[in-house]
XYZ file of C-alpha atoms in Angstrom:
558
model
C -14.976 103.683 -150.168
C -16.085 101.001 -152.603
C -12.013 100.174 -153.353
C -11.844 99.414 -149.271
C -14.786 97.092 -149.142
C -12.939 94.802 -151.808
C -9.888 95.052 -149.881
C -11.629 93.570 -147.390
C -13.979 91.178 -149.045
C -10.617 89.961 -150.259
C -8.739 89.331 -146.923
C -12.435 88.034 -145.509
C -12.666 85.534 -147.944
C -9.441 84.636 -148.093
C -8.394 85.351 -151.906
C -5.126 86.451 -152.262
C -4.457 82.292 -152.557
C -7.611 81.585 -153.511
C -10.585 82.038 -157.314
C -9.523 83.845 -159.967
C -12.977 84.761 -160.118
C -15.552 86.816 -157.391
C -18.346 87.828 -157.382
C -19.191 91.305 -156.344
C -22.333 92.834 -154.175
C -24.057 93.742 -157.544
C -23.752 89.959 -158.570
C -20.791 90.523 -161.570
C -18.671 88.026 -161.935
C -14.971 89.755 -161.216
C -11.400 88.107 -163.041
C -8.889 88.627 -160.342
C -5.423 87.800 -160.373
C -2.428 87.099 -157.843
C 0.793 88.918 -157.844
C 3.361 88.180 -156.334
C 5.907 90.027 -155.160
C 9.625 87.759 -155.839
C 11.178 87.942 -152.162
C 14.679 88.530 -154.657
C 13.164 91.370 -156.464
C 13.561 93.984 -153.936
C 15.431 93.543 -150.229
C 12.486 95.561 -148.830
C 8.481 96.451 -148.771
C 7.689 98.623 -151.626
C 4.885 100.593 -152.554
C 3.400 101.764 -156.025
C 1.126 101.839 -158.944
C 0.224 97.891 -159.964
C -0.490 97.079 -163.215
C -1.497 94.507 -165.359
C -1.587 93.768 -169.062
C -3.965 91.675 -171.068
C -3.476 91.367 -175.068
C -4.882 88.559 -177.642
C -2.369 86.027 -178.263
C -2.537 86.028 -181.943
C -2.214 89.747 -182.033
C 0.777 89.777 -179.822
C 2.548 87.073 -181.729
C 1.881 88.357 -185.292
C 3.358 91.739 -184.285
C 6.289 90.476 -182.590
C 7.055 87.981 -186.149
C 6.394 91.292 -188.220
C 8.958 93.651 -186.079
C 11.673 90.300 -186.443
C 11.146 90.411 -190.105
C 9.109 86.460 -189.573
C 12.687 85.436 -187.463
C 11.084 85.167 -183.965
C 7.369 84.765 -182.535
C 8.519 85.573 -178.917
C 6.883 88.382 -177.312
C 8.898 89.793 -174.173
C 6.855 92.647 -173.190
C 2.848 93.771 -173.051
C 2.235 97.138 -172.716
C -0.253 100.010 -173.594
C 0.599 102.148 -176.511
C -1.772 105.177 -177.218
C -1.505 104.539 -181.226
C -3.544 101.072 -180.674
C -5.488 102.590 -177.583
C -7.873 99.471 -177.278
C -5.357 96.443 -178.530
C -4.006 96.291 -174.870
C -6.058 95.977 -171.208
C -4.677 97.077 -168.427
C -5.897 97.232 -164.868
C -4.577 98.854 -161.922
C -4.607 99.114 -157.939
C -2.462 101.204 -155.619
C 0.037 99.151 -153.396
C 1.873 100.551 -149.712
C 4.142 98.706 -148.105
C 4.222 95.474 -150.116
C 6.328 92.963 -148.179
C 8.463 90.760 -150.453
C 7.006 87.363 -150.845
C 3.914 88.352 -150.437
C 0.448 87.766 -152.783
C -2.112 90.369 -153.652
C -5.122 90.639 -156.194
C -5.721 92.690 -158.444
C -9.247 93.637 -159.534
C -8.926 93.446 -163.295
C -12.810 94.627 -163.468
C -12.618 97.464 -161.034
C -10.077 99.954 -162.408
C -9.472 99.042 -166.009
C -8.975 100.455 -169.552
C -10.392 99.858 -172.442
C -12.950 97.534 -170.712
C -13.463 95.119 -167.720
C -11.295 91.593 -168.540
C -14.578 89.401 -167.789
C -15.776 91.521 -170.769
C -12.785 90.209 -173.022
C -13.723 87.815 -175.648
C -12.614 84.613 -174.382
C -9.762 83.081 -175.491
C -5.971 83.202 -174.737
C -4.035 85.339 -173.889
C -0.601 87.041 -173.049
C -0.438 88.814 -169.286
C 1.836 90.798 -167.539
C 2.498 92.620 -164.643
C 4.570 96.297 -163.458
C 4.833 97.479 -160.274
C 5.323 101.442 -161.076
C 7.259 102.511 -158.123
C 7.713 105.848 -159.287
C 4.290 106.894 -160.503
C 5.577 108.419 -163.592
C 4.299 105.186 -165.555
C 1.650 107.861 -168.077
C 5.370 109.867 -168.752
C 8.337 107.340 -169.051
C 6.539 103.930 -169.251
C 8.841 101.323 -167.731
C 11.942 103.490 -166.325
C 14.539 102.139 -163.524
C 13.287 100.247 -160.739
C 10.169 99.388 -162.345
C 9.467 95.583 -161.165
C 8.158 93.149 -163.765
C 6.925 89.458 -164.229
C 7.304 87.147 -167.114
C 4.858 87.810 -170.187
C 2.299 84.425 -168.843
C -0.127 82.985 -171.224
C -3.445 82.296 -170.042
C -7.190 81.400 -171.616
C -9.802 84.248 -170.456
C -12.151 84.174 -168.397
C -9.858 82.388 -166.144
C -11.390 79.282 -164.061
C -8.948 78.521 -161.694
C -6.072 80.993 -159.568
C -3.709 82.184 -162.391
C -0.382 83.837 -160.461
C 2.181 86.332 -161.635
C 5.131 86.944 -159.985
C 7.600 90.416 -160.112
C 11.168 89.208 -160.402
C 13.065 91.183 -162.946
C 14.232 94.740 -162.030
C 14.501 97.695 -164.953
C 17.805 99.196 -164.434
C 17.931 103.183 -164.710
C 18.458 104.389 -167.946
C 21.991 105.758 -168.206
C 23.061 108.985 -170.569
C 25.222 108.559 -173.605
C 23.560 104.636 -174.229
C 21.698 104.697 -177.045
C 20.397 101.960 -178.807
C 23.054 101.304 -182.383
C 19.780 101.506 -184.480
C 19.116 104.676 -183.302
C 22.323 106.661 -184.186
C 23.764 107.167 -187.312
C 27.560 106.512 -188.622
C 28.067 110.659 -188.182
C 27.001 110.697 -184.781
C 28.696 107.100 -183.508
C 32.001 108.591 -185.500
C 31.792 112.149 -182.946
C 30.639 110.425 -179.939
C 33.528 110.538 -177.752
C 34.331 114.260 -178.947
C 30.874 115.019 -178.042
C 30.780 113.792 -174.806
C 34.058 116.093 -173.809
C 32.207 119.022 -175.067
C 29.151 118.510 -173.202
C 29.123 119.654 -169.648
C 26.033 118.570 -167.588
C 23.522 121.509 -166.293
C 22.947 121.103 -162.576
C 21.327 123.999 -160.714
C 19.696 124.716 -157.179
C 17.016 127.105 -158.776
C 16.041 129.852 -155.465
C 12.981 131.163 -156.848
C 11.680 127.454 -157.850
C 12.888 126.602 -154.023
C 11.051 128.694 -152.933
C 7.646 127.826 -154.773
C 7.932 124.094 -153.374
C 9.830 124.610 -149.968
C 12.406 122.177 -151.138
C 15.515 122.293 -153.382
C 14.269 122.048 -156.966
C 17.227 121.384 -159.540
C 17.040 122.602 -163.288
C 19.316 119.969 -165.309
C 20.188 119.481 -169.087
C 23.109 119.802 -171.314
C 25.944 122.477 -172.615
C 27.488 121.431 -175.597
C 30.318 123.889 -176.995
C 31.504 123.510 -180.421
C 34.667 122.252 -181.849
C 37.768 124.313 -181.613
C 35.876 126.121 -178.408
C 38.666 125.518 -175.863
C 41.438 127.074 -178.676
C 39.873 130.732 -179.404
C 38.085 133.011 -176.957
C 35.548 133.999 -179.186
C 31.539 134.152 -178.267
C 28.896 131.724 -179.933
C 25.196 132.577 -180.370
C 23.530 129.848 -178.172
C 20.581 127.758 -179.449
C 18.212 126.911 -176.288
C 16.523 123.485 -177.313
C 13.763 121.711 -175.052
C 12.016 118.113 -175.552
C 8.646 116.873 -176.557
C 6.471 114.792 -173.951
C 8.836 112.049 -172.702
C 11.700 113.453 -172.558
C 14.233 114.152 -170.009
C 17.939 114.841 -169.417
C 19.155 111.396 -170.440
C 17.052 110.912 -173.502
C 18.502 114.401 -174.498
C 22.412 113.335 -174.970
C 21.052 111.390 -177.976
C 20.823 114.785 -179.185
C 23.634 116.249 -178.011
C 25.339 113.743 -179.890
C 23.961 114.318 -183.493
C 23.890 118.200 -182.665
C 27.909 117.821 -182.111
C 28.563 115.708 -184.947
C 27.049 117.375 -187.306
C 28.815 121.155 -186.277
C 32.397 118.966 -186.622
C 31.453 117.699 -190.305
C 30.233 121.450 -191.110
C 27.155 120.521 -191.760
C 25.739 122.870 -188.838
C 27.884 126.381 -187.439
C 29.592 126.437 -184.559
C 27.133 127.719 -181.477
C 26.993 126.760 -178.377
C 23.628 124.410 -177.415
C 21.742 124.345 -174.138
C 19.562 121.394 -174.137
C 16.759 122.015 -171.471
C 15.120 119.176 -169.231
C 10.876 120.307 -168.980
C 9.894 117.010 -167.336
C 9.108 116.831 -164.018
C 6.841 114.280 -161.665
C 3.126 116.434 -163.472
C 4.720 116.144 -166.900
C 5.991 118.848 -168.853
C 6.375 122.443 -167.198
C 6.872 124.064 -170.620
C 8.911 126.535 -169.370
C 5.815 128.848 -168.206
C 5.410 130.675 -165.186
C 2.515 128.377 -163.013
C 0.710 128.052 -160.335
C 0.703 124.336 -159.646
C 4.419 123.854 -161.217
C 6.231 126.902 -159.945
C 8.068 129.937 -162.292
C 9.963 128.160 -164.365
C 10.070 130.430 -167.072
C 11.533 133.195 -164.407
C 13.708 130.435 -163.124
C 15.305 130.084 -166.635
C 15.444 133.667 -167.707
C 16.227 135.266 -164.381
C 18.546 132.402 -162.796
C 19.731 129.536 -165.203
C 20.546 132.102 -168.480
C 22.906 134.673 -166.653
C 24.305 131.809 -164.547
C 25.590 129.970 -167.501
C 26.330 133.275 -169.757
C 28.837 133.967 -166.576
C 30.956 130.588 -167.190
C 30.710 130.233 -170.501
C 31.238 132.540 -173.390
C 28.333 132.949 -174.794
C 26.821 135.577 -177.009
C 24.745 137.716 -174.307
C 22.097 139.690 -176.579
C 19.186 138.750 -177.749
C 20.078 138.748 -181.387
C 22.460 135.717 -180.209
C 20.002 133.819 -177.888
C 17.517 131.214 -179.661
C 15.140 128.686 -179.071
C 13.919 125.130 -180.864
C 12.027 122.876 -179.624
C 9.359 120.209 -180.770
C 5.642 119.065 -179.615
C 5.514 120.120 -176.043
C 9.139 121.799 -176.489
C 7.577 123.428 -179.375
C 4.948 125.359 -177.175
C 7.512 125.857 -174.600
C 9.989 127.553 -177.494
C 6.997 129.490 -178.396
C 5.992 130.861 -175.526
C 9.142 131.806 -173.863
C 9.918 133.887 -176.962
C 6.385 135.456 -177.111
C 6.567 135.675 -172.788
C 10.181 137.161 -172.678
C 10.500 139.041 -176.390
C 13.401 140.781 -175.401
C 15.652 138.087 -174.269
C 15.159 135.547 -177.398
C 15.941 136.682 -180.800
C 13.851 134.178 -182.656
C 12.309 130.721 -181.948
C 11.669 127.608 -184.406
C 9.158 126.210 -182.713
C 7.996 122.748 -184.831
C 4.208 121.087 -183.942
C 4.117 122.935 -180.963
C 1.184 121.823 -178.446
C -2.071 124.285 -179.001
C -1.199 127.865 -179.211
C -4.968 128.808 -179.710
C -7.567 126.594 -177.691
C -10.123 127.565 -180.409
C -8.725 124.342 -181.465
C -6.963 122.528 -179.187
C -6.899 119.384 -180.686
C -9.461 119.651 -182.554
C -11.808 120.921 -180.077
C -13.061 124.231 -179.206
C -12.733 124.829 -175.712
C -14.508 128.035 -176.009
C -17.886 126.852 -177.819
C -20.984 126.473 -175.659
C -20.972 123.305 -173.722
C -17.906 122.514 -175.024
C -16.850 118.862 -174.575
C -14.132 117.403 -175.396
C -14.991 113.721 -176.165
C -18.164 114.330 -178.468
C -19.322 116.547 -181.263
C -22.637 118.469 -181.152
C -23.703 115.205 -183.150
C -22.479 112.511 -181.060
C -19.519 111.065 -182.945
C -16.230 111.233 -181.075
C -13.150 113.851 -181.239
C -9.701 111.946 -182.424
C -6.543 112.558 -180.617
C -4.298 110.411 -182.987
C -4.054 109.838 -186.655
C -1.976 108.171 -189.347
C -2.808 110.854 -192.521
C -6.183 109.616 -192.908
C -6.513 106.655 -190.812
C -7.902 107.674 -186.738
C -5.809 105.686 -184.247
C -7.144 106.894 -181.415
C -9.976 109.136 -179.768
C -9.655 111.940 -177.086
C -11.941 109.852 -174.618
C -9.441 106.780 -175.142
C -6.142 108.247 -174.146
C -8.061 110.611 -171.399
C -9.707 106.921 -169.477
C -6.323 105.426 -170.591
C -4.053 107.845 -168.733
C -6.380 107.963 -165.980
C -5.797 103.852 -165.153
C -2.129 104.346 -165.713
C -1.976 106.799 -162.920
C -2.623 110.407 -161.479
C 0.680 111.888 -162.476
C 2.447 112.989 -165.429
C -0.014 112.061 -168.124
C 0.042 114.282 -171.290
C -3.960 115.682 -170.640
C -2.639 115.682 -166.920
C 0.101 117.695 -167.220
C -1.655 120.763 -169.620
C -3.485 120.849 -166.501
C -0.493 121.524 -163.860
C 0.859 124.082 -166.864
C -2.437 125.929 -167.296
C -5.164 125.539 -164.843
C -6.142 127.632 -161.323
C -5.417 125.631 -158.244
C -7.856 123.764 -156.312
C -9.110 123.493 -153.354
C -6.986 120.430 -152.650
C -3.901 121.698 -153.901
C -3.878 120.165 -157.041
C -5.045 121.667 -160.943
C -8.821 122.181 -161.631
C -9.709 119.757 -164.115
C -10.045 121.670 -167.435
C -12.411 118.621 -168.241
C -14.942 116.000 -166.723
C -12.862 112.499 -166.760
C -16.017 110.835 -166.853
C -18.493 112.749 -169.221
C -15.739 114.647 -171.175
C -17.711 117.642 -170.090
C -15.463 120.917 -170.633
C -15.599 123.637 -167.143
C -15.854 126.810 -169.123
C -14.298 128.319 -165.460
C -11.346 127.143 -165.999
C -10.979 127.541 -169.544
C -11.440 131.305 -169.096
C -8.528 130.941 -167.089
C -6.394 129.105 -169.454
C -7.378 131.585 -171.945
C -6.647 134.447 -169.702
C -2.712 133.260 -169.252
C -1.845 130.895 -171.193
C -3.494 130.995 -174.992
C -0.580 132.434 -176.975
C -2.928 133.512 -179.746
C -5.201 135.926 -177.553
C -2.746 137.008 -175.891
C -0.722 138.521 -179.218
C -3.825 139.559 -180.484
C -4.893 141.546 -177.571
C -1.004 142.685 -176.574
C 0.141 143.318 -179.827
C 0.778 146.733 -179.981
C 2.796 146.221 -176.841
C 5.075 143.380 -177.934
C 5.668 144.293 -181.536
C 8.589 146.156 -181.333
C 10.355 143.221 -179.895
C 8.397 140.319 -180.898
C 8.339 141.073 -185.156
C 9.797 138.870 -187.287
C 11.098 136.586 -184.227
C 8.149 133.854 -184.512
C 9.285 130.991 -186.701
C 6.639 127.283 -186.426
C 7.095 124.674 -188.605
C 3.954 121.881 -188.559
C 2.763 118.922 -190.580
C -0.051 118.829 -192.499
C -0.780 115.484 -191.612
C 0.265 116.019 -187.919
C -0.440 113.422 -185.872
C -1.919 114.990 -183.089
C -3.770 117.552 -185.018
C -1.934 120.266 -184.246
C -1.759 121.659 -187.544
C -5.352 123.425 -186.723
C -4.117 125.057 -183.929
C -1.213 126.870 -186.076
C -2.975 128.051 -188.828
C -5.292 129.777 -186.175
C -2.031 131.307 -184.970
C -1.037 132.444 -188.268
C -4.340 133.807 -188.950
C -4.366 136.300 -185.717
C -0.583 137.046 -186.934
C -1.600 138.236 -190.422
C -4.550 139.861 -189.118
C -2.451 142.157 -186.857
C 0.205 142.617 -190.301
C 2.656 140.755 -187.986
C 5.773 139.155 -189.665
C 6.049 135.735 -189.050
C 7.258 132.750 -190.492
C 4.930 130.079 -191.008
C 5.714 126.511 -192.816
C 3.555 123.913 -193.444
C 4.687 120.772 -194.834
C 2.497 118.726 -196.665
C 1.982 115.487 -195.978
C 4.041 115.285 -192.929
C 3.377 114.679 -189.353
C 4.520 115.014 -186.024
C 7.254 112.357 -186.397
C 9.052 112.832 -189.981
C 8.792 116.746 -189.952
C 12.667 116.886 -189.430
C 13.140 115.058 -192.124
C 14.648 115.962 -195.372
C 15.679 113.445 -197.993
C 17.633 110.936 -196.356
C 18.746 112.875 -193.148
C 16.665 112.646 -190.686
C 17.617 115.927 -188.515
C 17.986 118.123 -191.841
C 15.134 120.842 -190.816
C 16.925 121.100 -187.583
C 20.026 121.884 -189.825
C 18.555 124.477 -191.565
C 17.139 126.208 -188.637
C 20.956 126.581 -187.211
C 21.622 128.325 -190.344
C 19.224 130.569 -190.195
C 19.648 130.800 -186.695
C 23.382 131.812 -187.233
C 22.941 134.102 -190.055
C 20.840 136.574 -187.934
C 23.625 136.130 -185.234
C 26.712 136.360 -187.524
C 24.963 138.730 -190.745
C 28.598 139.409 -191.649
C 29.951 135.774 -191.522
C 31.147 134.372 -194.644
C 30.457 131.018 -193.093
C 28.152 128.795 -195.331
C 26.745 125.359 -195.504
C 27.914 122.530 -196.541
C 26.258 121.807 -200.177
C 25.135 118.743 -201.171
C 27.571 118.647 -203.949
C 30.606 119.213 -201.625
C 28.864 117.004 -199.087
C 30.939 113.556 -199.819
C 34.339 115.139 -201.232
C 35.634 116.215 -198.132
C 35.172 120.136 -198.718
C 33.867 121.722 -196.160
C 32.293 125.472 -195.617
C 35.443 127.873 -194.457
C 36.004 128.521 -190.665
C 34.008 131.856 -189.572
């Protein structure tokens, strides 16, 4: 109600080419701002999320000279990033049916992160504006057809009408471009090889169809190894699923590396099925949901014997695997702990909370659990460098909220593991505005969803085909805290004399775990061994050594 009475107040008083200042009923002074829509941007109205970035001038300049080595002090973009939650302001207001050419304000006190712009400290600044058309801002940031101004400098609080206008179109991100910083020599040498061994996944899921009353496609990647189309042999296949972000596209960068290193011996041969998890509420991990659909029966029952039948994969469970990282990491894990007799292991790495006695950091289960302040007052963190707190649970929950509705990372554990509502979408697990945990709904999440309780009450039942299969490598310096949550695990696993294989690495965190000397992806290496070796117990097959690595001697063909 109170967004509709500005609306009006603004077309009453004629603003949209009028103050860059208003003030309200409650006598606040309000900064608004024009935007314009460029009449070349788009051919037709459009509708979608607005937003608008504010950051300090100095602060936007000195990091753009750092990241150029000192060789340029031009700044091209502003935008939010969770790992400097309060550097950046943005403000927001849902647009329909925007006709091209035409003006509208933007309230940059109303709906705002960290804090109202009148509040900023004045002084100048860089601004600019995004017109999210998709809604899927909180999951892939700027992504194709996103419509953007020019970064415009202006001195806050702003005295007279300061306009932006949306004129530059971001073009759809395309598979198999990758930035040349972001692949190694190895991979750029077995690109073209790689890209005729990987076959796009593509499927009209009927039981997923069904949930949504509307065709609902499951997409990825197949990548075969080399020499695949000159023997008729069968390949243990390695399932593999992305972190929050991710998506089909982003994906290929993988299938890439995956490829080259299998051709330089470095990795067996298998076959690879990378997964796509996103969708418009996130990540659907995979599970079976209520709000997302059954999308761990849509992969085990549908997707898995559909591509078994075309290509020639190994069919048991001692040749079926899973790896995946972050959000793929709790997706790897529970598939494997949901459908024991179909996966014979997973390597699951910082995998999302598998025991919300500490999700986080927080435990959802204690007595008026909340999950933006201690007993004492002081605040949960979200995200860390080693010792240093970049960020607090209350920042990236009010964050995501201005960004938009859908597809935000607290957002989407929500359309994974909560009850439905009475309007159709997720009960809140959590209060938005006091941080206020609903111990209703956590009961629920418990009840399906919390790996840990569920081994440790289930046990007995999922031994014989669970033992030994439960492989989680984590950071002790995780950035997202998620180290807590695994040693939890481990502890209900060695309490119930469980074999499991738990690593953690000291020191790291959720972004270098893969890491080992200079290769970036050598973990991920040594998981395909390991992989393989419970596959193939007979194969001779070995890798490469790091003294054989540069002499061109390679491991012998299985």
């Amino acid at each position: 109600m109170r967004y509709r009475f500005y609306a009006t107040a603004l077309l009453v008083l004629g603003l949209l080419a009028g103050a860059a200042q208003a003030r309200t009923d409650t006598g606040v002074t309000h900064q608004f701002f024009h935007v314009r829509l460029g009449a070349t941007a788009v051919p037709q109205p459009t509708s979608g999320r607005l937003l608008l970035f504010a950051i300090d001038a100095r602060t936007a300049v000195a990091a753009a000279k750092a990241a150029s080595d000192g060789k340029s002090d031009v700044v091209g973009e502003v935008d939010a990033n969770p790992f400097r939650a309060t550097e950046t302001s943005v403000a927001a207001r849902e647009i329909s049916d925007w006709t091209p050419g035409q003006a509208v304000d933007i309230d940059a006190d109303q709906m705002v992160f960290p804090a109202a712009f009148s509040r900023l400290p004045p002084g100048d600044y860089l601004l600019q504006a995004v017109l999210d058309v998709n809604h899927d801002y909180n999951y892939h940031g700027r992504s194709g057809g996103d419509l953007l101004s020019k970064v415009v400098a202006v001195h806050l609080p702003a005295t007279s009408p300061v306009t932006l206008d949306l004129v530059e179109t971001v073009p759809a991100r395309q598979p198999w471009q990758f930035p040349r910083r972001a692949m190694s020599e190895q991979s750029m040498r077995h690109l073209a090889e790689a890209r005729a061994h990987a076959q796009p996944i593509d499927f009209n899921s009927a039981g997923l169809g069904a949930f949504w009353g509307r065709p609902i496609t499951m997409r990825g990647w197949v990548l075969t190894p080399p020499g695949y189309e000159n023997n008729k042999r069968r390949y243990p296949t390695v399932y593999v699923t992305h972190g929050y972000g991710g998506d089909a596209t982003v994906l290929t960068g993988n299938v890439a590396m995956v490829y080259a290193s299998m051709a330089e011996r470095q990795m067996p041969p298998m076959i690879w099925v990378f997964l796509d998890e996103s969708s418009p509420t996130g990540t659907h991990e995979f599970a079976d949901s209520v709000n997302n659909g059954p999308w761990g029966q849509a992969l085990t029952a549908e997707l898995i014997p559909h591509l078994e039948s075309r290509y020639r994969m190994d069919g048991t469970a001692n040749g079926r695997f899973l790896n995946g990282h972050s959000s793929g990491g709790w997706a790897t894990l529970w598939l494997q702990t949901r459908y024991p007799k179909i996966f014979g292991g997973t390597w699951s790495t910082s995998p999302d909370p598998s025991d919300f006695h500490d999700f986080t950091g927080v435990d959802l289960y204690s007595p008026n659990a909340n999950v933006y302040r201690r007993a004492d007052g002081s605040a949960f963190p979200l995200v860390r460098d080693h010792a240093k707190v970049l960020g607090t649970f209350e920042q990236f929950a009010r964050m995501e909220r201005v960004l938009g509705p859908y597809g935000g990372q607290l957002a989407s554990f929500e359309w994974v593991f909560s009850p439905r509502g009475a309007d159709g979408r997720p009960m809140p697990m959590f209060d938005r505005t006091s941080g206020a945990v609903d111990p209703a709904v956590v009961a629920y999440w418990r009840d399906h969803y919390d790996i840990a309780w569920r081994l440790q009450h289930e046990w007995p039942k999922l031994k014989p085909d669970l033992d030994g299969k439960i492989h989680l490598v984590v950071g002790t310096a995780d950035t997202f805290y998620l180290d807590g949550a695994a040693h939890r695990l481990k502890a209900v696993l060695d309490g119930l004399h469980a074999k499991a294989d738990f690593r953690f690495l000291p020191d790291r965190t959720h972004f270098d775990l893969y890491a080992v000397g200079k290769d970036r992806q050598g973990l991920l290496k040594q998981f395909s061994w390991e992989m393989y070796a419970l596959a193939r117990p007979d194969s001779k097959l070995k890798p490469m050594t790091t003294a054989n690595a540069g002499d061109g001697k390679h491991a012998r063909s299985p």
